[in-house]
XYZ file of C-alpha atoms in Angstrom:
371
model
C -9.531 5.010 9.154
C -6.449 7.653 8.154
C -7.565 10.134 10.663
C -7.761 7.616 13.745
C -4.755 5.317 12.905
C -6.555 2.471 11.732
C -5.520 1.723 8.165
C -2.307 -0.273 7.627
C 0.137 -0.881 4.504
C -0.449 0.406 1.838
C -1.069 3.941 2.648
C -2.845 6.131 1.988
C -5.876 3.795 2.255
C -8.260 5.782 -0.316
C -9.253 4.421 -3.832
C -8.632 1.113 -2.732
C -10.123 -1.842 -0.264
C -8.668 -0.364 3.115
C -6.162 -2.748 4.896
C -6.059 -2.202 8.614
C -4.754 -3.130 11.897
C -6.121 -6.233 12.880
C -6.910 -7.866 9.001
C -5.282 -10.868 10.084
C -7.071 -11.492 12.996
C -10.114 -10.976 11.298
C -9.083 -13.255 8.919
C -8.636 -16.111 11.604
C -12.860 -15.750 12.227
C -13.153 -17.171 8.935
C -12.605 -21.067 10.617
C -15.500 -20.320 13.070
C -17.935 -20.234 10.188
C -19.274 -24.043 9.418
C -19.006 -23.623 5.531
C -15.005 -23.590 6.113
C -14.614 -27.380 7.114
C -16.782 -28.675 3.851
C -14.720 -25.761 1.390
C -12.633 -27.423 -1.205
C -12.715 -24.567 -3.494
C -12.270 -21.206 -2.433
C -11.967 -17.843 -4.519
C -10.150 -14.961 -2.521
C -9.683 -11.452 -3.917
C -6.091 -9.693 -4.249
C -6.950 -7.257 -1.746
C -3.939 -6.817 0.901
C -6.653 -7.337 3.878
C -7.341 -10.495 2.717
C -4.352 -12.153 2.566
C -4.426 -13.686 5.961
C -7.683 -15.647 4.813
C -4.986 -16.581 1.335
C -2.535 -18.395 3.389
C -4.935 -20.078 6.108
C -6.505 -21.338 2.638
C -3.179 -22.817 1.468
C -2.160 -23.836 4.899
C -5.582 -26.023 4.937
C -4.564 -27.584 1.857
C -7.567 -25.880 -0.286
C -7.693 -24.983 -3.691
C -7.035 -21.437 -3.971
C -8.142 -19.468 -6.307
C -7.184 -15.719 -6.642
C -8.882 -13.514 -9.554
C -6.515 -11.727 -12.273
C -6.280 -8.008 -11.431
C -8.538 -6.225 -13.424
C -9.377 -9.266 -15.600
C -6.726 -8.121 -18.203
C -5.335 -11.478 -18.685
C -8.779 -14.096 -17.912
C -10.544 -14.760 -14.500
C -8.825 -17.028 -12.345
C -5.421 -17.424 -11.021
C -4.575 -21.233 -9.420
C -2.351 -20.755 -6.484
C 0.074 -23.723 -6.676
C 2.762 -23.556 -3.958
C 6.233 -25.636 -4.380
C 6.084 -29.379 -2.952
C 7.344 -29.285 0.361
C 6.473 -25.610 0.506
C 7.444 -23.793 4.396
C 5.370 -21.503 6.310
C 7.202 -19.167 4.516
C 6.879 -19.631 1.022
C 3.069 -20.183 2.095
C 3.067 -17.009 3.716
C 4.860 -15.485 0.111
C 2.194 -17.479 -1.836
C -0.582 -15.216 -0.224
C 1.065 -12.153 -0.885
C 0.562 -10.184 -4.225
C 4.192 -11.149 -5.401
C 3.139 -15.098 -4.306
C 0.009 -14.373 -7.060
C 2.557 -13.719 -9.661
C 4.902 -16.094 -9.048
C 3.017 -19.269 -7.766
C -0.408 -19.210 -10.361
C -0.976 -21.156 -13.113
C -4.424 -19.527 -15.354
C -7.825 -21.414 -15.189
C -9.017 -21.313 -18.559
C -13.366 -20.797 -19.072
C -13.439 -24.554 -20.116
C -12.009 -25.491 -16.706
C -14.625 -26.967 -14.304
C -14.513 -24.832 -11.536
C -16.405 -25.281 -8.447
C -16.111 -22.620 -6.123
C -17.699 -23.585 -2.458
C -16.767 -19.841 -0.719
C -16.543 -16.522 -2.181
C -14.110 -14.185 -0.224
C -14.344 -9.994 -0.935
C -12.839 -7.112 -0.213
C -15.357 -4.403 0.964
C -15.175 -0.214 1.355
C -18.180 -0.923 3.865
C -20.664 -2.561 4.329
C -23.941 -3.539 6.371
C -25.447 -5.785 8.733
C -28.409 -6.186 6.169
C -25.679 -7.347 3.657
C -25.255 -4.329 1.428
C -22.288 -3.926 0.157
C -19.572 -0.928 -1.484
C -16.617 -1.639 -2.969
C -14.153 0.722 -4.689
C -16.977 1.709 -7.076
C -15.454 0.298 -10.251
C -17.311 -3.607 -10.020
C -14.631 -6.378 -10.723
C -15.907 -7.899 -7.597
C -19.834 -7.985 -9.003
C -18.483 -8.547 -12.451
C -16.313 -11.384 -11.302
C -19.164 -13.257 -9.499
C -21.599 -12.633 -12.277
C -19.007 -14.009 -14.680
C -18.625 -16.810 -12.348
C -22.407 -17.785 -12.668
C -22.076 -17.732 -16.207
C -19.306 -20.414 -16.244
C -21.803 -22.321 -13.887
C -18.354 -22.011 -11.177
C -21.300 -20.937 -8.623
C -24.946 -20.817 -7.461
C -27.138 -18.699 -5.639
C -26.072 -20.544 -2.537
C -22.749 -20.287 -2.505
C -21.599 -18.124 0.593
C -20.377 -15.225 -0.123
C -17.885 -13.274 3.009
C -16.223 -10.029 3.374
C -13.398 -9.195 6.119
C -13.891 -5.711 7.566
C -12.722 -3.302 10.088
C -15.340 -2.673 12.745
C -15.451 0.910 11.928
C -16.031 0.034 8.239
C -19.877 -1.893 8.872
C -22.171 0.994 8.925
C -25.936 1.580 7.757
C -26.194 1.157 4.350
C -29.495 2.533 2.151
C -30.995 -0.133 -0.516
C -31.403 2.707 -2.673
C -27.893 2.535 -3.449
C -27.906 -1.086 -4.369
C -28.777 -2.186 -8.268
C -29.256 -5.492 -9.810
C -25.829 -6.183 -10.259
C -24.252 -5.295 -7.326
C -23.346 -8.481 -5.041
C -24.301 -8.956 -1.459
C -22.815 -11.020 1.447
C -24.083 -13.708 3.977
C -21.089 -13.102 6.296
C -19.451 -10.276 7.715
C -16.031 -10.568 9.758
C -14.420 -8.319 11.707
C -11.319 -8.506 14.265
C -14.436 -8.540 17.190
C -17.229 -9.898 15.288
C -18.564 -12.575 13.309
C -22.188 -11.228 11.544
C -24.396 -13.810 9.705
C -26.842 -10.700 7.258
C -29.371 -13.098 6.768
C -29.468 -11.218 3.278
C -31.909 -12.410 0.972
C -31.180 -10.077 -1.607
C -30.846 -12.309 -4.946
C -27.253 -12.546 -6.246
C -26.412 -11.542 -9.810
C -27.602 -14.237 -11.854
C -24.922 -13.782 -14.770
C -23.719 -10.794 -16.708
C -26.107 -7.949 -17.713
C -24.706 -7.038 -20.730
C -27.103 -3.800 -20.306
C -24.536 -2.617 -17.983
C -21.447 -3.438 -19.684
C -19.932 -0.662 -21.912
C -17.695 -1.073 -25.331
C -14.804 0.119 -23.564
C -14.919 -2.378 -20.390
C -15.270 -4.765 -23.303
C -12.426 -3.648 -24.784
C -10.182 -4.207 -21.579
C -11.237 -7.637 -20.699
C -10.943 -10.059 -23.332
C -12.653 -12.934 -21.446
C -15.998 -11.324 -21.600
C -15.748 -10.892 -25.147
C -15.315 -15.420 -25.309
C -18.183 -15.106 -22.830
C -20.417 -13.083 -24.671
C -19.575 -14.938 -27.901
C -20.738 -17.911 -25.836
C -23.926 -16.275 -24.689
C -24.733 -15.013 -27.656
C -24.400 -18.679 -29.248
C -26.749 -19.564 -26.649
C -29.583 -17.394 -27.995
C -29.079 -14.739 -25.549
C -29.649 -10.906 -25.251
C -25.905 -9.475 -25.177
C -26.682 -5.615 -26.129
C -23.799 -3.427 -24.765
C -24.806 -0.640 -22.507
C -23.474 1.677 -25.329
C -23.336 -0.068 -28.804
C -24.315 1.440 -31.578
C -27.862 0.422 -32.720
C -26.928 -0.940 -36.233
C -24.485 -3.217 -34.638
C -26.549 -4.498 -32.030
C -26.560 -8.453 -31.862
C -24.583 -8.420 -35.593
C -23.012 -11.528 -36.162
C -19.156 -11.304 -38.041
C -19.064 -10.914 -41.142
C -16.670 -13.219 -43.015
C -14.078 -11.646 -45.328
C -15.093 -14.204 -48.309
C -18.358 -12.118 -47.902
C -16.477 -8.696 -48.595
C -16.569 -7.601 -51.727
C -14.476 -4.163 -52.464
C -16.558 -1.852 -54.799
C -14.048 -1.658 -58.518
C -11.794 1.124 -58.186
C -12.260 2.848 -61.801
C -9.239 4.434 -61.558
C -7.099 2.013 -60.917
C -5.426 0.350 -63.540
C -6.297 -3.588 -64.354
C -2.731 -4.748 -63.686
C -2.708 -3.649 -60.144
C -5.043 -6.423 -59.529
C -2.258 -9.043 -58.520
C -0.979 -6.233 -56.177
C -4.520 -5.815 -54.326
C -5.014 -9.788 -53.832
C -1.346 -9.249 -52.468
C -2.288 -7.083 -49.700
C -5.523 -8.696 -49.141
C -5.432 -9.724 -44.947
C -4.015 -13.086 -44.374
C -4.584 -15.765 -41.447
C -1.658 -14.854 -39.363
C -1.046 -12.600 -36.920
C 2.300 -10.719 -35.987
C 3.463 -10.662 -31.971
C 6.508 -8.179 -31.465
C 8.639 -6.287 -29.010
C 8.960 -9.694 -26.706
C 11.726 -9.308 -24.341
C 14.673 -10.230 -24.824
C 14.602 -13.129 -22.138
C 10.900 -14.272 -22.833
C 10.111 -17.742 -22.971
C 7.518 -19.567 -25.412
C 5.863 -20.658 -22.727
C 5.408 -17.652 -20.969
C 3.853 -16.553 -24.362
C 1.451 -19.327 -24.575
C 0.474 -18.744 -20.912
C -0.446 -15.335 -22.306
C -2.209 -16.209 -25.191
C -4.771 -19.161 -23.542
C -7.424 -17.182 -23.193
C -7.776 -15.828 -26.910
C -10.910 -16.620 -28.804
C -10.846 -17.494 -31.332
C -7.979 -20.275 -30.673
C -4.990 -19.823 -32.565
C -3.933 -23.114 -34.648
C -0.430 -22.770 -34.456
C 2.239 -20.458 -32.877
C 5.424 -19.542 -34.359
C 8.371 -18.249 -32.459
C 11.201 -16.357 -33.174
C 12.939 -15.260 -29.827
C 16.022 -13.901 -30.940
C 13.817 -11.745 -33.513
C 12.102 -10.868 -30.271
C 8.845 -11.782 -32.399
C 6.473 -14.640 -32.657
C 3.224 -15.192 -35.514
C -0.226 -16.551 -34.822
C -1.576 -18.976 -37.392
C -5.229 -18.798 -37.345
C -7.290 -21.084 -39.547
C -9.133 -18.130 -41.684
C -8.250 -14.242 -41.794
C -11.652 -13.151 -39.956
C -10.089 -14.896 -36.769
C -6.928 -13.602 -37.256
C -9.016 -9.982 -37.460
C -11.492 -11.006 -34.327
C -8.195 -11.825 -32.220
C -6.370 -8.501 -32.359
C -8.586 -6.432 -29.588
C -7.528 -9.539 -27.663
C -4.039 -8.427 -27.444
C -4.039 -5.063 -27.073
C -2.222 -3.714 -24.235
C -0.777 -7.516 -23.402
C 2.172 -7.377 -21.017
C 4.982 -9.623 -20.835
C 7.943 -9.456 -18.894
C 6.800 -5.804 -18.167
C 6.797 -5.055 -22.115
C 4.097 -4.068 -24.219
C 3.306 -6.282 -27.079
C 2.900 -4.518 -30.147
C 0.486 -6.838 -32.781
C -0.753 -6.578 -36.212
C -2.597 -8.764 -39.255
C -0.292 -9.692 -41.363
C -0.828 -8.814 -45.369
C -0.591 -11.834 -47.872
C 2.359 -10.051 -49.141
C 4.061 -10.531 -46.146
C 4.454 -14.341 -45.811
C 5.591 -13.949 -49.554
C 8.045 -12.148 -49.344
C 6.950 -9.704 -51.592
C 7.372 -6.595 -49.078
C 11.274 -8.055 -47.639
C 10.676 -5.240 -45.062
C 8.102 -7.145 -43.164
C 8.754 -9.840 -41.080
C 7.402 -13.215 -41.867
C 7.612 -16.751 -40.227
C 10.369 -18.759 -42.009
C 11.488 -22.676 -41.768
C 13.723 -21.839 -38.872
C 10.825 -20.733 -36.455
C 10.300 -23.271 -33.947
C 6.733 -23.701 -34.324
C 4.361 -25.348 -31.962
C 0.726 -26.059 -30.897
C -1.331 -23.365 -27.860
């Protein structure tokens, strides 16, 4: 596509979903396909050839929905554009900007019905097989859709394509988890595969590894679920000795008698001993508690209460027993806000005492308020 001048912004095309010349008039094929007039609910990826199917979505008044890049913050995006909203804000609303600026988060308790299922594609073939960039958001993102019950085995599912980019695919490349398509659209063509390949029918935990875990914190709530629900959730890589372990609660945890340590030091260990709330700093300077809240809906398990201290640049998380105040911490690693990094820790009983005056604690001048 680089060599013969078909790619388009951004450029260089390679480790991504290629834009190209024409994308939008590919996009426009989408109308001719009979599922279009009876959508209501449509999920679009963030890819930059897509956008032209984005805004014909908004313009046709249907619920857009637009996943979160790389899943760091949940699944879903809502695009909600102003009231009274112009071709151009419309047009903005499509773009990646638009995704930041116009989307409220759908939550896993939402009840999403998605009746089309638009991807970006690497290539792809008439048969259906597809390749993406090779790192599976878009398979993981429709298998974690089936889990939520947000789609079925006959919901449509439609990439947009150059010409040059449908090719002759092998089926030895494709595994149990990788998702197909029923329609293929190109700036020339509109291809019905015919595929009868199954879909992913939910996560395969098999596949997923600790460290994917570790990014996305809304499979963790959906493998909590799933795992509730009597199902096999083995990690592709977790140790064997932890392998379907449920938590252990701290009142379970009994720390082995230090011999050395003398008996009046036992007020200072039951002082230290992890408490229910958990500490949320480096917020920017112009955050909002909202914008914090937004951040913080997709956290399992639930905070109870959050308290905020803006001009401390710092807010707490009151959960209702120190093992979810533990369990919630992987949650917010790496959380962004405002382009900072949150920094986040458990805070010691000590803490909310007063007993270390070094450490900050919630006090009766924190607004506080309900997630």
């Amino acid at each position: 596509m680089e060599s013969q001048n078909l790619a388009d912004f951004p450029r260089p095309v390679h480790h991504r979903i290629p834009n190209f010349k024409g994308s939008y008039l590919a996009c426009q094929n989408i109308r001719d396909l009979e599922v279009f007039t009876r959508t209501q609910e449509v999920k679009v990826d963030p890819d930059k050839p897509l956008e032209g199917v984005r805004l014909l979505m908004l313009q046709s008044k249907k619920t857009l929905l637009v996943p979160t890049p790389r899943l760091r913050t949940g699944l879903f995006n809502k695009i909600t554009p102003p009231p009274g909203a112009t071709k151009d804000i419309l047009r903005k609303c499509a773009t990646s900007q638009g995704v930041r600026n116009y989307s409220t988060p759908v939550g896993l308790d939402s009840k999403v019905l998605v009746d089309l299922v638009v991807v970006g594609s690497v290539a792809v073939s008439e048969k259906g097989w597809r390749i993406g960039k090779g790192e599976g958001y878009a398979d993981l993102e429709y298998a974690m859709m089936v889990s939520m019950g947000a789609v079925s085995q006959g919901t449509p599912v439609v990439t947009i394509v150059h010409d040059c980019q449908v090719i002759d695919i092998p089926e030895t490349l494709l595994e149990d988890h990788d998702l197909t398509v029923d329609y293929i659209l190109t700036p020339t063509r509109v291809i019905a595969t015919g595929c009868e390949r199954p879909k992913p029918a939910g996560i395969l935990w098999s596949k997923i590894s600790c460290e994917m875990m570790r990014k996305i914190p809304i499979l963790r709530s959906l493998r909590d679920r799933e795992r509730r629900a009597g199902k096999d959730v083995t990690l592709q890589d977790e140790p064997q000795h932890l392998r379907n372990q449920q938590p252990v609660p701290l009142s379970a945890v009994r720390r082995p008698p230090n011999p050395h340590q003398p008996e009046s030091c036992s007020m200072q260990g039951e002082e230290d001993r992890p408490s229910n709330t958990v500490y949320i700093g480096n917020l920017p300077w112009d955050a909002q508690v909202s914008e914090l809240k937004r951040a913080l809906r997709e956290l399992v398990p639930v905070p109870q209460r959050l308290t905020w201290q803006g001009p401390q640049l710092r807010a707490f998380l009151l959960h209702q027993v120190p093992i979810s105040a533990q369990q919630v911490l992987p949650c917010l690693q790496g959380l962004h806000l405002g382009g900072a990094t949150l920094r986040s820790r458990q805070q010691r009983a000590s803490d909310l005492t007063g007993s270390h005056t070094e450490e900050p604690h919630p006090d009766r001048h924190s607004a506080v308020s309900d997630l």
